[in-house]
Coordinates of C-alpha atoms in Angstrom, one line a residue:
M181 CA 33.4 210.3 57.1
A182 CA 30.6 210.6 54.7
V183 CA 31.5 212.0 51.3
I184 CA 29.9 215.4 50.9
Q185 CA 27.8 215.3 47.8
E186 CA 28.2 218.1 45.3
G187 CA 25.9 221.0 46.1
L188 CA 25.0 219.8 49.6
S189 CA 26.4 220.9 52.9
E190 CA 27.8 218.4 55.3
S191 CA 24.9 218.9 57.7
E192 CA 22.4 218.3 54.9
V193 CA 24.2 215.1 53.8
L194 CA 24.2 213.9 57.5
K195 CA 20.4 214.5 57.8
K196 CA 19.8 212.6 54.6
D197 CA 21.9 209.6 55.7
T198 CA 20.1 209.6 59.1
A199 CA 16.7 209.7 57.5
S200 CA 17.6 206.8 55.3
Q201 CA 18.8 204.7 58.2
L202 CA 15.6 205.5 60.1
E203 CA 13.5 204.3 57.2
E204 CA 15.5 201.1 57.0
E205 CA 15.0 200.5 60.7
I206 CA 11.3 201.2 60.5
E207 CA 11.0 198.7 57.6
K208 CA 12.9 196.1 59.6
E209 CA 10.6 196.8 62.6
K210 CA 7.5 196.4 60.4
S211 CA 8.8 193.1 59.1
V212 CA 9.5 191.8 62.6
L213 CA 6.1 192.9 63.8
L214 CA 4.4 191.4 60.7
D215 CA 6.3 188.1 61.3
S216 CA 5.2 188.2 65.0
F217 CA 1.6 188.9 64.0
I218 CA 1.5 186.0 61.4
Q219 CA 3.0 183.6 64.0
I220 CA 0.4 184.7 66.6
Y221 CA -2.3 184.6 64.0
E222 CA -1.5 181.0 62.9
S223 CA -1.0 179.6 66.4
A224 CA -3.6 181.4 68.3
P225 CA -6.0 179.3 70.4
I226 CA -9.0 181.2 68.9
G227 CA -10.1 181.4 65.3
Y228 CA -9.0 184.2 63.1
L229 CA -9.9 185.1 59.5
L230 CA -9.4 188.0 57.1
L231 CA -12.2 189.5 55.0
N232 CA -12.0 191.9 52.2
Q233 CA -14.5 194.7 51.5
R234 CA -16.8 192.2 49.6
G235 CA -16.9 189.8 52.5
L236 CA -14.6 187.2 50.9
I237 CA -12.3 185.1 53.1
I238 CA -8.8 185.9 52.1
S239 CA -7.1 184.1 55.0
V240 CA -8.0 181.9 57.9
N241 CA -6.0 180.2 60.6
D242 CA -5.8 176.6 61.5
T243 CA -7.8 177.0 64.7
L244 CA -10.9 178.3 62.9
C245 CA -10.6 175.6 60.3
K246 CA -10.6 172.9 63.0
L247 CA -13.5 174.5 64.7
L248 CA -15.5 174.5 61.5
D249 CA -14.1 171.1 60.3
Y250 CA -12.9 172.6 57.0
S251 CA -9.4 172.9 55.4
C252 CA -8.0 176.3 54.9
A253 CA -8.0 175.8 51.1
E254 CA -11.7 175.0 51.2
L255 CA -12.5 178.4 52.9
F256 CA -10.1 180.5 50.8
Q257 CA -12.0 183.1 48.6
V258 CA -15.3 181.8 49.9
P259 CA -18.0 184.4 50.9
F260 CA -18.1 184.4 54.7
V261 CA -21.9 184.6 54.5
G262 CA -21.8 181.1 52.9
I263 CA -20.8 179.4 56.2
I264 CA -23.4 181.4 58.3
Q265 CA -26.6 179.7 59.1
R266 CA -29.5 181.0 57.0
D267 CA -31.3 182.7 60.0
D268 CA -28.2 184.9 60.6
Q269 CA -27.2 185.7 57.0
R270 CA -29.4 188.8 56.7
K271 CA -28.2 190.1 60.0
F272 CA -24.5 189.7 58.8
L273 CA -25.2 191.3 55.4
E274 CA -26.9 194.3 57.0
I275 CA -24.2 195.0 59.6
Y276 CA -21.1 194.1 57.5
P277 CA -20.6 197.5 55.7
D278 CA -20.6 199.4 59.0
L279 CA -18.5 196.6 60.6
Y280 CA -15.9 196.8 57.8
K281 CA -15.8 200.6 58.0
D282 CA -15.4 200.8 61.8
P283 CA -14.9 197.5 63.6
L284 CA -13.4 198.7 66.8
G285 CA -15.5 198.2 69.9
K286 CA -18.2 196.1 68.1
K287 CA -19.1 192.5 68.9
L288 CA -21.1 190.2 66.7
S289 CA -22.5 186.8 67.6
L290 CA -23.4 184.5 64.7
K291 CA -24.5 180.9 64.1
L292 CA -21.9 179.3 61.8
L293 CA -22.2 176.0 60.1
K294 CA -19.6 173.2 60.3
R295 CA -19.0 170.8 57.4
D296 CA -21.8 168.5 58.7
D297 CA -24.2 171.4 59.2
E298 CA -23.8 171.3 62.9
V299 CA -24.4 174.8 64.4
F300 CA -21.4 176.5 65.9
W301 CA -22.0 179.7 67.9
G302 CA -19.2 182.2 67.4
E303 CA -18.6 185.6 69.0
M304 CA -16.6 187.9 66.7
V305 CA -14.5 191.1 67.4
G306 CA -12.7 192.9 64.6
N307 CA -9.9 195.3 63.7
H308 CA -8.4 196.7 60.5
I309 CA -5.1 195.6 59.0
D310 CA -3.6 197.9 56.4
N311 CA -1.7 196.7 53.3
F312 CA -1.7 193.0 54.4
P313 CA 0.9 191.0 52.4
G314 CA -0.4 189.0 49.5
T315 CA -3.5 191.2 48.9
K316 CA -4.2 194.2 46.8
E317 CA -6.6 195.6 49.4
E318 CA -5.6 198.8 51.1
K319 CA -7.1 197.4 54.3
V320 CA -8.7 194.1 55.3
L321 CA -10.9 193.2 58.3
L322 CA -9.4 190.9 60.9
L323 CA -12.1 188.9 62.8
G324 CA -11.4 186.9 65.9
V325 CA -13.9 184.1 66.4
I326 CA -14.5 182.7 69.9
D327 CA -16.5 179.5 70.4
I328 CA -19.5 180.4 72.6
T329 CA -21.6 177.4 71.7
E330 CA -21.6 176.0 75.3
Q331 CA -22.4 179.5 76.7
Q332 CA -25.4 179.7 74.3
K333 CA -26.6 176.3 75.4
M334 CA -26.2 177.3 79.0
A335 CA -28.1 180.5 78.4
E336 CA -30.9 178.5 76.8
Q337 CA -30.9 176.1 79.7
N338 CA -30.9 179.1 82.1
Q339 CA -33.9 180.6 80.3
A340 CA -35.8 177.2 80.7
V341 CA -34.8 177.2 84.4
E342 CA -36.0 180.8 84.8
K343 CA -39.3 179.9 83.0
R344 CA -39.9 177.0 85.3
F345 CA -39.1 179.1 88.4
E346 CA -41.4 181.8 87.2
T347 CA -44.2 179.3 86.8
L348 CA -43.6 177.9 90.3
F349 CA -43.2 181.4 91.8
S350 CA -46.4 182.8 90.2
Q351 CA -48.6 179.7 90.9
S352 CA -47.4 178.9 94.4
A353 CA -50.1 178.6 97.1
T354 CA -47.6 180.3 99.5
G355 CA -47.0 184.0 99.4
I356 CA -43.4 184.6 98.1
A357 CA -41.5 187.9 97.7
I358 CA -38.0 188.9 96.7
A359 CA -36.5 192.0 98.4
D360 CA -33.2 193.9 98.2
I361 CA -31.0 194.2 101.3
K362 CA -32.7 197.6 102.1
G363 CA -36.0 195.8 102.3
N364 CA -37.6 197.1 99.1
F365 CA -39.7 194.5 97.3
I366 CA -38.3 193.6 93.9
K367 CA -40.9 191.0 93.0
V368 CA -44.0 189.5 94.8
N369 CA -46.3 186.7 93.6
N370 CA -50.1 186.9 93.4
R371 CA -50.6 185.0 96.7
F372 CA -48.3 187.4 98.7
A373 CA -50.1 190.4 97.4
D374 CA -53.6 188.9 97.8
I375 CA -53.1 188.1 101.5
I376 CA -52.7 191.8 102.3
G377 CA -55.2 193.2 99.7
Y378 CA -52.8 194.4 96.9
I379 CA -51.9 193.4 93.4
P380 CA -48.2 192.6 92.8
E381 CA -47.5 195.7 90.8
E382 CA -48.6 197.9 93.8
L383 CA -46.1 196.3 96.1
T384 CA -43.1 196.5 93.7
G385 CA -40.6 199.1 95.0
I386 CA -42.4 199.3 98.4
N387 CA -40.3 198.8 101.5
F388 CA -41.5 196.1 103.9
R389 CA -41.4 198.7 106.8
E390 CA -44.2 200.7 105.1
I391 CA -46.7 197.8 105.4
T392 CA -45.4 196.3 108.7
Y393 CA -47.5 196.8 111.9
A394 CA -45.7 199.2 114.1
D395 CA -45.5 196.9 117.2
D396 CA -43.8 194.2 115.1
L397 CA -41.3 196.4 113.3
E398 CA -38.5 196.3 116.0
V399 CA -38.3 192.5 116.0
D400 CA -38.4 192.4 112.2
E401 CA -35.6 195.0 112.0
K402 CA -33.4 193.1 114.4
L403 CA -33.8 189.7 112.7
N404 CA -33.2 191.3 109.3
A405 CA -30.0 193.0 110.5
E406 CA -28.7 189.7 112.0
M407 CA -29.4 187.9 108.8
I408 CA -27.7 190.6 106.6
S409 CA -24.6 190.6 108.8
G410 CA -24.3 186.9 108.6
K411 CA -25.1 186.1 112.3
R412 CA -28.0 183.9 111.1
D413 CA -28.9 182.3 107.7
T414 CA -32.7 182.4 108.1
F415 CA -35.4 183.4 110.5
E416 CA -39.1 182.9 110.9
F417 CA -41.6 184.5 113.2
E418 CA -45.2 185.6 113.3
K419 CA -45.9 189.2 112.5
R420 CA -48.6 191.5 111.2
Y421 CA -48.7 193.3 107.9
L422 CA -51.1 196.1 107.3
H423 CA -53.8 195.3 104.8
K424 CA -54.5 197.8 102.1
E425 CA -57.7 198.7 103.9
G426 CA -55.7 199.5 107.1
Y427 CA -56.3 196.5 109.4
P428 CA -53.6 194.2 110.6
V429 CA -53.1 190.7 109.0
W430 CA -51.4 188.0 110.9
I431 CA -48.9 185.9 108.9
R432 CA -46.1 183.5 109.6
L433 CA -43.0 184.8 107.8
Y434 CA -39.9 182.8 106.7
S435 CA -36.9 184.7 105.4
S436 CA -33.6 183.7 104.0
M437 CA -30.7 185.6 102.4
V438 CA -29.1 184.8 99.0
R439 CA -25.3 185.6 99.0
N440 CA -22.6 185.7 96.3
I441 CA -19.6 183.4 96.3
F442 CA -17.8 185.8 98.7
G443 CA -20.6 185.7 101.2
D444 CA -21.9 189.2 100.5
P445 CA -25.7 189.5 100.7
L446 CA -27.5 190.0 97.4
Y447 CA -31.2 189.8 98.1
G448 CA -33.7 188.2 100.5
I449 CA -36.4 185.6 99.8
V450 CA -39.5 185.9 101.9
S451 CA -42.4 183.4 102.1
M452 CA -45.4 183.8 104.2
V453 CA -48.6 181.9 105.1
D454 CA -51.8 183.6 106.1
I455 CA -52.5 182.6 109.7
R456 CA -55.4 184.8 110.5
E457 CA -57.7 181.9 110.9
Q458 CA -55.3 180.2 113.3
K459 CA -54.9 183.4 115.3
D460 CA -58.7 183.7 115.6
I461 CA -58.9 180.2 116.9
Q462 CA -56.0 180.8 119.3
Q463 CA -57.7 183.9 120.7
Q464 CA -61.1 182.1 121.1
L465 CA -59.8 178.8 122.4
E466 CA -56.9 179.6 124.8
A467 CA -58.1 177.0 127.2
A468 CA -57.6 174.2 124.7
N469 CA -53.8 174.2 125.0
Q470 CA -53.3 170.6 123.9
E471 CA -55.3 171.0 120.8
L472 CA -53.4 174.2 120.0
E473 CA -50.1 172.5 120.5
E474 CA -51.1 169.8 118.0
Q475 CA -52.1 172.4 115.5
N476 CA -48.8 174.3 116.0
Y477 CA -46.9 171.0 115.6
L478 CA -48.7 170.3 112.3
L479 CA -48.1 173.9 111.2
R480 CA -44.3 173.7 112.0
E481 CA -44.2 170.4 110.1
E482 CA -45.8 172.2 107.2
Y483 CA -43.2 174.9 107.3
R484 CA -40.4 172.4 107.6
I485 CA -41.7 170.5 104.5
Q486 CA -42.1 173.8 102.7
D487 CA -38.5 174.7 103.6
D488 CA -37.3 171.3 102.4
I489 CA -39.2 171.8 99.1
L490 CA -37.6 175.3 98.7
Q491 CA -34.1 173.9 99.4
S492 CA -34.6 171.1 97.0
L493 CA -36.0 173.4 94.4
S494 CA -33.0 175.7 94.8
E495 CA -30.6 172.8 94.3
A496 CA -32.6 171.4 91.3
E497 CA -32.7 174.7 89.6
R498 CA -29.0 175.3 89.5
I499 CA -27.8 176.0 86.0
G500 CA -26.2 172.8 84.9
S501 CA -24.1 170.4 86.8
F502 CA -20.4 171.1 86.2
G503 CA -17.0 170.3 87.7
S504 CA -13.6 171.5 86.7
F505 CA -10.3 169.8 86.8
V506 CA -6.5 170.4 86.1
F507 CA -4.1 167.5 85.5
D508 CA -0.3 167.9 85.6
V509 CA 1.0 165.4 83.0
E510 CA 4.6 165.4 84.3
K511 CA 3.8 165.0 88.0
S512 CA 0.7 162.9 87.3
K513 CA -1.3 164.8 89.9
G514 CA -4.6 166.6 89.6
W515 CA -6.9 169.1 91.1
W516 CA -10.7 168.9 91.3
S517 CA -13.2 171.6 92.2
Q518 CA -15.7 170.9 95.0
N519 CA -18.5 170.0 92.5
Q520 CA -16.1 167.7 90.6
Y521 CA -15.8 165.6 93.8
E522 CA -19.6 165.6 94.2
L523 CA -20.1 164.5 90.6
H524 CA -17.9 161.5 91.4
G525 CA -19.7 160.8 94.7
Y526 CA -17.0 162.0 97.1
K527 CA -16.7 164.7 99.7
E528 CA -14.2 167.5 99.0
N529 CA -10.6 166.3 99.4
E530 CA -11.8 162.8 100.4
I531 CA -9.5 161.4 97.8
E532 CA -6.4 162.7 95.9
P533 CA -7.5 163.3 92.3
G534 CA -5.5 161.9 89.4
Y535 CA -5.6 159.9 86.2
E536 CA -5.8 156.6 88.1
V537 CA -8.7 157.8 90.1
H538 CA -10.4 158.8 86.9
L539 CA -9.9 155.4 85.4
Q540 CA -11.3 153.7 88.5
C541 CA -14.5 155.7 88.2
L542 CA -14.9 155.0 84.5
H543 CA -17.5 152.5 83.3
P544 CA -15.6 149.4 82.2
E545 CA -16.9 149.7 78.6
D546 CA -15.5 153.2 78.3
R547 CA -12.0 152.8 79.7
V548 CA -10.5 151.9 76.4
K549 CA -12.0 155.0 74.8
S550 CA -10.7 157.2 77.6
E551 CA -7.2 155.7 77.4
L552 CA -7.1 156.3 73.6
V553 CA -8.1 160.0 74.1
F554 CA -5.3 160.4 76.7
K555 CA -2.9 158.6 74.5
N556 CA -3.9 160.9 71.6
I557 CA -3.2 164.0 73.8
L558 CA 0.3 162.7 74.6
E559 CA 1.3 161.6 71.1
T560 CA -0.3 164.3 68.9
D561 CA -0.4 168.1 68.9
I562 CA -4.1 168.3 69.6
S563 CA -4.8 171.5 71.6
Q564 CA -8.4 170.9 72.6
G565 CA -11.3 168.5 72.4
S566 CA -14.3 166.9 74.0
F567 CA -15.8 163.4 74.4
E568 CA -18.6 161.6 76.2
Y569 CA -18.3 158.7 78.5
R570 CA -19.9 157.0 81.6
I571 CA -18.7 156.8 85.2
I572 CA -19.9 154.9 88.2
D573 CA -19.5 157.2 91.1
N574 CA -18.6 156.3 94.7
H575 CA -22.3 155.6 95.4
K576 CA -22.4 153.1 92.6
K577 CA -24.6 155.5 90.5
L578 CA -24.2 155.5 86.8
R579 CA -23.6 159.0 85.3
Y580 CA -23.2 160.1 81.7
M581 CA -20.4 162.8 81.4
L582 CA -19.2 165.3 78.8
T583 CA -15.6 166.4 79.1
V584 CA -14.3 169.5 77.3
Y585 CA -10.6 170.0 77.7
S586 CA -7.6 172.1 76.4
V587 CA -4.0 171.1 76.4
E588 CA -1.1 173.3 77.4
R589 CA 2.2 172.3 75.7
D590 CA 5.8 173.4 75.8
E591 CA 7.8 174.8 72.9
N592 CA 8.5 171.3 71.7
G593 CA 4.8 170.3 71.7
K594 CA 5.0 168.1 74.8
A595 CA 1.8 168.1 76.8
L596 CA 2.3 169.8 80.2
R597 CA -1.1 170.3 81.6
I598 CA -4.7 169.4 80.8
T599 CA -7.4 171.7 81.9
G600 CA -11.1 171.0 81.5
M601 CA -14.6 170.8 82.7
D602 CA -16.9 167.8 83.2
Q603 CA -20.7 168.1 82.8
D604 CA -23.2 165.6 84.1
I605 CA -25.4 165.0 81.0
T606 CA -27.3 161.9 82.5
E607 CA -30.7 163.6 82.3
R608 CA -30.1 164.6 78.7
K609 CA -29.0 161.1 77.7
L610 CA -32.0 159.5 79.4
T611 CA -34.3 162.0 77.8
E612 CA -32.9 161.4 74.4
K613 CA -33.3 157.6 74.9
L614 CA -36.9 158.1 76.0
L615 CA -37.6 160.4 73.1
D616 CA -36.2 157.8 70.7
E617 CA -38.5 155.2 72.2
K618 CA -41.6 157.5 72.0
H619 CA -40.7 158.4 68.4
A620 CA -40.5 154.7 67.5
Q621 CA -43.9 154.0 69.2
M622 CA -45.5 156.9 67.4
Q623 CA -44.1 155.9 64.1
S624 CA -45.3 152.3 64.6
L625 CA -48.8 153.7 65.4
L626 CA -48.8 155.9 62.3
D627 CA -47.6 153.0 60.1
N628 CA -50.4 150.8 61.2
T629 CA -53.2 153.0 59.8
N630 CA -54.4 153.1 56.2
D631 CA -54.7 156.8 56.2
C632 CA -51.8 158.9 54.7
I633 CA -50.5 161.0 57.6
L634 CA -47.7 163.6 57.6
L635 CA -46.4 166.5 59.6
C636 CA -44.9 169.6 58.0
D637 CA -43.2 172.7 59.2
K638 CA -44.4 176.2 58.3
N639 CA -42.4 176.1 55.0
G640 CA -44.3 172.9 53.9
R641 CA -41.2 170.6 54.5
H642 CA -42.1 167.2 55.7
L643 CA -40.9 166.4 59.2
L644 CA -42.8 163.1 59.7
Y645 CA -44.8 160.7 57.6
N646 CA -46.1 157.2 57.7
K647 CA -45.7 154.2 55.4
A648 CA -49.1 154.7 53.7
Y649 CA -48.1 158.3 52.7
A650 CA -44.8 157.2 51.4
A651 CA -46.4 154.4 49.4
I652 CA -49.0 156.6 47.7
M653 CA -46.5 159.3 46.8
K654 CA -44.4 156.6 45.2
E655 CA -47.4 155.0 43.4
L656 CA -49.0 158.2 42.2
L657 CA -46.1 160.6 41.7
N658 CA -43.1 158.3 41.7
I659 CA -41.5 160.4 44.5
E660 CA -39.2 158.8 47.0
M661 CA -40.0 160.4 50.4
K662 CA -37.4 161.8 52.7
P663 CA -37.5 164.4 55.6
E664 CA -37.8 168.1 54.7
L665 CA -38.9 167.4 51.2
Q666 CA -41.6 169.6 49.5
P667 CA -43.1 167.1 47.1
H668 CA -45.8 169.4 45.8
K669 CA -43.0 171.7 44.5
L670 CA -41.9 168.8 42.2
L671 CA -45.2 168.7 40.4
E672 CA -45.0 169.8 36.7
D673 CA -48.6 171.3 36.7
Q674 CA -48.3 174.9 37.9
K675 CA -52.1 174.9 38.7
A676 CA -51.6 171.9 41.0
I677 CA -48.7 173.6 42.7
A678 CA -50.8 176.8 43.2
F679 CA -53.7 174.6 44.5
W680 CA -51.5 173.0 47.2
D681 CA -49.9 176.4 48.1
S682 CA -53.4 177.8 48.7
L683 CA -54.3 175.0 51.0
H684 CA -51.0 175.5 52.9
K685 CA -51.7 179.2 53.2
R686 CA -55.1 178.5 54.7
V687 CA -53.9 176.0 57.3
L688 CA -50.9 178.2 58.2
G689 CA -53.4 181.0 58.8
G690 CA -54.8 178.9 61.6
E691 CA -57.8 177.4 59.7
R692 CA -58.8 173.7 60.3
F693 CA -60.6 172.3 57.3
T694 CA -61.3 169.2 55.0
T695 CA -61.4 169.3 51.2
E696 CA -61.4 166.9 48.3
Y697 CA -59.4 166.7 45.1
N698 CA -59.2 164.5 42.0
H699 CA -56.0 162.8 40.7
K700 CA -56.0 161.5 37.2
L701 CA -54.3 158.1 36.9
P702 CA -52.3 156.9 33.8
D703 CA -55.2 154.8 32.6
D704 CA -57.4 157.9 32.7
A705 CA -59.2 156.7 35.7
V706 CA -59.8 159.3 38.4
L707 CA -58.8 158.9 42.1
I708 CA -60.8 160.9 44.5
M709 CA -58.9 161.9 47.7
E710 CA -60.2 163.5 50.9
V711 CA -57.6 165.5 52.8
S712 CA -57.9 167.1 56.3
F713 CA -55.6 169.9 57.4
G714 CA -54.9 171.1 61.0
P715 CA -52.6 173.8 62.2
V716 CA -49.9 173.0 64.9
F717 CA -49.5 175.7 67.5
E718 CA -46.7 176.6 69.9
D719 CA -47.1 179.5 72.3
G720 CA -50.1 180.7 70.3
E721 CA -48.1 180.7 67.0
V722 CA -48.6 178.4 64.0
I723 CA -45.3 176.5 63.6
G724 CA -46.5 173.9 61.1
F725 CA -49.5 171.7 60.2
S726 CA -50.7 168.1 59.9
E727 CA -52.3 166.5 56.8
I728 CA -54.4 163.3 56.8
S729 CA -55.4 162.0 53.4
R730 CA -57.6 159.0 52.4
D731 CA -58.9 157.4 49.2
I732 CA -62.7 158.0 49.0
T733 CA -63.1 156.9 45.3
K734 CA -65.2 153.8 46.3
R735 CA -67.3 155.8 48.7
K736 CA -68.0 158.4 46.0
L737 CA -68.9 155.7 43.5
V738 CA -71.3 154.1 46.0
E739 CA -72.9 157.5 46.8
L740 CA -73.4 158.1 43.0
E741 CA -74.9 154.7 42.6
L742 CA -77.2 155.3 45.5
A743 CA -78.3 158.6 44.1
N744 CA -79.1 157.0 40.7
H745 CA -80.9 154.2 42.4
K746 CA -82.9 156.6 44.5
E747 CA -83.8 158.6 41.4
H748 CA -85.0 155.4 39.7
L749 CA -87.1 154.4 42.7
E750 CA -88.6 157.9 42.9
E751 CA -89.6 157.6 39.2
M752 CA -91.1 154.1 39.8
I753 CA -93.1 155.5 42.8
Q754 CA -94.3 158.4 40.8
E755 CA -95.3 156.2 37.9
R756 CA -97.0 153.7 40.2
T757 CA -98.8 156.4 42.2
Q758 CA -100.1 157.9 38.9
K759 CA -101.5 154.5 37.9
L760 CA -103.1 154.0 41.3
E761 CA -104.7 157.4 41.0
E762 CA -106.0 156.4 37.7
Q763 CA -107.3 153.1 39.1
K764 CA -108.8 154.9 42.0
T765 CA -110.6 157.3 39.7
D766 CA -111.9 154.3 37.6
L767 CA -113.0 152.6 40.8
E768 CA -114.8 155.6 42.1
N769 CA -116.6 155.9 38.8
F770 CA -117.3 152.2 38.9
N771 CA -118.6 152.3 42.5
R772 CA -121.0 155.0 41.6
L773 CA -122.7 152.5 39.4
F774 CA -122.1 149.4 41.5
V775 CA -122.3 148.5 45.2
G776 CA -119.3 147.5 47.3
R777 CA -117.4 150.7 46.5
E778 CA -115.9 151.0 50.0
F779 CA -114.6 147.4 49.9
R780 CA -112.8 148.0 46.6
I781 CA -111.2 151.2 47.9
K782 CA -109.9 149.3 50.9
E783 CA -108.4 146.7 48.6
L784 CA -106.6 149.5 46.6
R785 CA -105.3 151.1 49.8
D786 CA -103.9 147.8 51.0
E787 CA -102.2 147.4 47.6
V788 CA -100.7 150.9 47.9
K789 CA -99.3 150.1 51.4
E790 CA -97.8 146.8 50.0
L791 CA -96.1 148.7 47.2
K792 CA -94.7 151.3 49.6
R793 CA -93.4 148.4 51.8
Q794 CA -91.7 146.8 48.8
I795 CA -90.1 150.2 47.9
A796 CA -88.8 150.6 51.4
N797 CA -87.2 147.2 51.3
L798 CA -85.5 148.0 48.0
E799 CA -84.1 151.2 49.5
Q800 CA -82.8 149.4 52.6
K801 CA -81.2 146.7 50.4
A802 CA -79.6 149.4 48.2
S803 CA -78.2 151.1 51.3
Q804 CA -76.8 147.8 52.7
D805 CA -75.1 147.2 49.3
A806 CA -73.5 150.6 49.4

């Protein structure tokens, strides 16, 4: 029994002992929960970090360090904003006070920078942790960081695909419309609307039944119902739409249904061709059956080709080319998705997937690298990774592949299962190779001109320059050129810096112009340079500028010499003309006294012509010397 303390009843002492025991149990439970949290925090497959109110990193787990290629010590007490790409820093600084105050339910996507400045897209969600051990903060912000780099790349690719589709859709010579399963037009192109006298905006939201000729509606309804129910995939037939002005328009309509992965209908794609002219010919020339059959055959072939083009376009516009796989390490068996088989040139289930099959498909030069990756998975504790390699598929076609994988391990760290995804990056690799070749060709072309040529971004950083530009920068300013340098900012003369800033401001404003400037050499000689600026546009916006410079000192000196020579010649002509006038006056006076006045004047005129001819020759010779 508990000893009853002096002044306390037995029940009060019991309550006090019970409360003390509960507090001890709560503290033990807190300790267990904290240990569990720390264990989960350190071994989690996603990145975690703790931030204080000022945004300093006070803790980070190994997963995030590996994602960013830093050690945990390097990130400790570092401002989180320091590893955010410059474009997103303002965004983070603006939202952080509210995020720290109330993080629940908020997501934040930022571009982070790895050690090598490679961009890493991270999606972050947060929560508060109170009185975290090792800190004096009452509460800290826990951020979970998920790698969404590939999703962002896929989103950018998807945007490019949608842009190309939109171009094809809007510029197609065939009328195309997209409608929901109720028959309401979601989107129509210009050609579709033009055939029946509308503009696309007028048809958006309109049901196809409202503009279908009454006699054709029953057949149209039946075919649409069969396609929606799955009895048919597509249909085509000739029907009449009502023109905006009320008269019927004959068209040939082709309709197909887009379904989700479960086979449920999502929306229909309708294409149509204006066949009014064919119908007129048919009505007028019913007797010419053979000719009509030939025309119908050609028309059906045209529809077939259009259908093939649409099918090919649909296949080509798929977002990426991916295949997934799972490999059981212990059983040495694998599973491939349908597209994984296709990437390797096989029909689904044509072969039994496994590591040996993977090795057989590998390019001979990449087998050693792949085996080393597999060995590294088995012999280390790596949890995820990626690598590029080549395969030769079943059709002897070379493909470049990117594999991203994760490793499931048991409690002892032994690899149990490898799950991953393969992406066909052949097109990207070939494009990169072509771009490298084109860049080398362009650089060679630039280096073979005496003009100083460079390309800058909108901040004045050099992106591209030729040998002539690098040489003159070294000779005149003793500056070693490298990409993204702003050499005019290295000048000591503030007036010179302001001069170049003003030129950059003009060209970034969209102005194309040529100007001259003087550069004083160490020996007090003056170098006269001519520089031409031109803005570089993308989607109507100035994203940079080009600059072409050349030394015009000799030209300017020749122009000055020609000007002086011309002035001297003009003085000689003026002086000679004055003398001739004086002689002419003397002759006229003389001729008044003596005969033969006309003959002497003619001689003087001939002499003047000869002098002018000599002056012209001198001017021509001076021009040739210049």
